Amino acid sequence: MPELPEVETIANGVQARIHGQTIRSVWTSNKPQTFKSPPDEIIEALTGSRIERVHRVGKTIVVDLSRRKKPAQFLVHLGMTGRLLVSAPDTPVPPHTHAILALSGGQELRFVDARRFGRLSVVAPDTRYEGPGAEPLTVALEEFIGLFRNRKTPIKAALLNQSLLHGVGNIYADEALFHAGIRPSRHAGRLTRADLTRLREALIKVLTEAIQLGGSSVSDYVDADGVAGFFQLHHHVYSRTGQPCRVCATPIKRIVIGGRSTHYCSTCQK
Ligand SMILES: [Zn+2]
């Protein structure tokens, strides 16, 4: 599943290619799972609108639109296998394509999703999508510390709770806890101020590095150019069960927390 850095990479790639263009026409597959807003509503909001900006909020790609000075937003949630591709119209349409936006620049923006956990929707004019939780790259220290106060769940589960912080998934939760030296099983509410200060810094560091490297390619996503990212080369613990820790050579352990695979070093993380 794409995480925050992958979604940001895709949003930035799409923004660079299509911002400022007008949507000439829209085709939808009308498969019910994919459309969180009725397809007719999406077609109505998008057709004739200008794409002002494509950006990321949490794990959602947000397309800011304007038409007759009325702002609207088109939301793309990639789910497990969703891809947003900028393609020439003569490029064969891949199987499982659910939406095609024909653009004034001559290209098409296509949403392709084999497993159909992705979602397309539009936000009513004059409302702004802000997502369910705090933004991990910009959350202030005091707000970050407050998120975990009195939480009885393991810190790993709290990091994955999208209503607290949005956009952090399994890979970057494990990596951030490694860099902060914190065991994933520790109760979130018992972490000290110093622990949470290190954790916030570690989270910002791993997410920022992953964005700079173009996101991970562990799941079957490619960015708008079809080029996979390569952050997995830099993983310290994620998916490295039994391999030596890159810092102390202790074999990396795997446990399950909240139903999710969790990887850590029993020497480096306390
Ligand atoms: Zn270690």
JSON list of N, CA and C and ligand atoms in Angstrom, two decimals, residues 178 237 244-252 264-269, ligand 1:
[
{"chain": "A", "resi": 178, "resn": "PHE", "atom": "N", "xyz": [12.71, 2.71, 14.98]},
{"chain": "A", "resi": 178, "resn": "PHE", "atom": "CA", "xyz": [14.12, 2.29, 15.02]},
{"chain": "A", "resi": 178, "resn": "PHE", "atom": "C", "xyz": [15.02, 3.51, 15.24]},
{"chain": "A", "resi": 237, "resn": "VAL", "atom": "N", "xyz": [14.98, -1.69, 9.40]},
{"chain": "A", "resi": 237, "resn": "VAL", "atom": "CA", "xyz": [14.33, -2.83, 10.06]},
{"chain": "A", "resi": 237, "resn": "VAL", "atom": "C", "xyz": [13.20, -3.44, 9.23]},
{"chain": "A", "resi": 244, "resn": "PRO", "atom": "N", "xyz": [21.08, -8.93, 10.01]},
{"chain": "A", "resi": 244, "resn": "PRO", "atom": "CA", "xyz": [21.76, -8.16, 11.07]},
{"chain": "A", "resi": 244, "resn": "PRO", "atom": "C", "xyz": [21.38, -6.68, 11.05]},
{"chain": "A", "resi": 245, "resn": "CYS", "atom": "N", "xyz": [21.17, -6.13, 12.27]},
{"chain": "A", "resi": 245, "resn": "CYS", "atom": "CA", "xyz": [20.92, -4.69, 12.40]},
{"chain": "A", "resi": 245, "resn": "CYS", "atom": "C", "xyz": [22.08, -3.93, 11.77]},
{"chain": "A", "resi": 246, "resn": "ARG", "atom": "N", "xyz": [21.77, -2.88, 11.04]},
{"chain": "A", "resi": 246, "resn": "ARG", "atom": "CA", "xyz": [22.82, -2.12, 10.34]},
{"chain": "A", "resi": 246, "resn": "ARG", "atom": "C", "xyz": [23.70, -1.34, 11.32]},
{"chain": "A", "resi": 247, "resn": "VAL", "atom": "N", "xyz": [23.24, -1.20, 12.58]},
{"chain": "A", "resi": 247, "resn": "VAL", "atom": "CA", "xyz": [24.02, -0.46, 13.58]},
{"chain": "A", "resi": 247, "resn": "VAL", "atom": "C", "xyz": [24.81, -1.42, 14.47]},
{"chain": "A", "resi": 248, "resn": "CYS", "atom": "N", "xyz": [24.15, -2.50, 14.99]},
{"chain": "A", "resi": 248, "resn": "CYS", "atom": "CA", "xyz": [24.80, -3.32, 16.02]},
{"chain": "A", "resi": 248, "resn": "CYS", "atom": "C", "xyz": [24.88, -4.81, 15.64]},
{"chain": "A", "resi": 249, "resn": "ALA", "atom": "N", "xyz": [24.37, -5.21, 14.50]},
{"chain": "A", "resi": 249, "resn": "ALA", "atom": "CA", "xyz": [24.45, -6.59, 13.98]},
{"chain": "A", "resi": 249, "resn": "ALA", "atom": "C", "xyz": [23.53, -7.59, 14.68]},
{"chain": "A", "resi": 250, "resn": "THR", "atom": "N", "xyz": [22.75, -7.17, 15.68]},
{"chain": "A", "resi": 250, "resn": "THR", "atom": "CA", "xyz": [21.74, -8.07, 16.28]},
{"chain": "A", "resi": 250, "resn": "THR", "atom": "C", "xyz": [20.71, -8.43, 15.21]},
{"chain": "A", "resi": 251, "resn": "PRO", "atom": "N", "xyz": [20.30, -9.73, 15.12]},
{"chain": "A", "resi": 251, "resn": "PRO", "atom": "CA", "xyz": [19.28, -10.06, 14.12]},
{"chain": "A", "resi": 251, "resn": "PRO", "atom": "C", "xyz": [17.98, -9.29, 14.38]},
{"chain": "A", "resi": 252, "resn": "ILE", "atom": "N", "xyz": [17.40, -8.76, 13.32]},
{"chain": "A", "resi": 252, "resn": "ILE", "atom": "CA", "xyz": [16.14, -8.00, 13.42]},
{"chain": "A", "resi": 252, "resn": "ILE", "atom": "C", "xyz": [15.00, -8.96, 13.75]},
{"chain": "A", "resi": 264, "resn": "TYR", "atom": "N", "xyz": [11.93, -4.83, 14.54]},
{"chain": "A", "resi": 264, "resn": "TYR", "atom": "CA", "xyz": [12.74, -3.96, 15.41]},
{"chain": "A", "resi": 264, "resn": "TYR", "atom": "C", "xyz": [14.04, -4.64, 15.80]},
{"chain": "A", "resi": 265, "resn": "CYS", "atom": "N", "xyz": [14.97, -3.85, 16.34]},
{"chain": "A", "resi": 265, "resn": "CYS", "atom": "CA", "xyz": [16.24, -4.36, 16.87]},
{"chain": "A", "resi": 265, "resn": "CYS", "atom": "C", "xyz": [16.13, -4.36, 18.39]},
{"chain": "A", "resi": 266, "resn": "SER", "atom": "N", "xyz": [16.31, -5.56, 19.00]},
{"chain": "A", "resi": 266, "resn": "SER", "atom": "CA", "xyz": [16.13, -5.66, 20.46]},
{"chain": "A", "resi": 266, "resn": "SER", "atom": "C", "xyz": [17.29, -5.01, 21.22]},
{"chain": "A", "resi": 267, "resn": "THR", "atom": "N", "xyz": [18.37, -4.70, 20.53]},
{"chain": "A", "resi": 267, "resn": "THR", "atom": "CA", "xyz": [19.49, -4.02, 21.19]},
{"chain": "A", "resi": 267, "resn": "THR", "atom": "C", "xyz": [19.37, -2.50, 21.08]},
{"chain": "A", "resi": 268, "resn": "CYS", "atom": "N", "xyz": [19.05, -2.01, 19.88]},
{"chain": "A", "resi": 268, "resn": "CYS", "atom": "CA", "xyz": [19.01, -0.56, 19.65]},
{"chain": "A", "resi": 268, "resn": "CYS", "atom": "C", "xyz": [17.73, 0.09, 20.17]},
{"chain": "A", "resi": 269, "resn": "GLN", "atom": "N", "xyz": [16.66, -0.72, 20.31]},
{"chain": "A", "resi": 269, "resn": "GLN", "atom": "CA", "xyz": [15.37, -0.13, 20.68]},
{"chain": "A", "resi": 269, "resn": "GLN", "atom": "C", "xyz": [14.97, -0.59, 22.07]},
{"chain": "B", "resi": 1, "resn": "ZN", "atom": "ZN", "xyz": [20.68, -2.71, 16.52]}
]
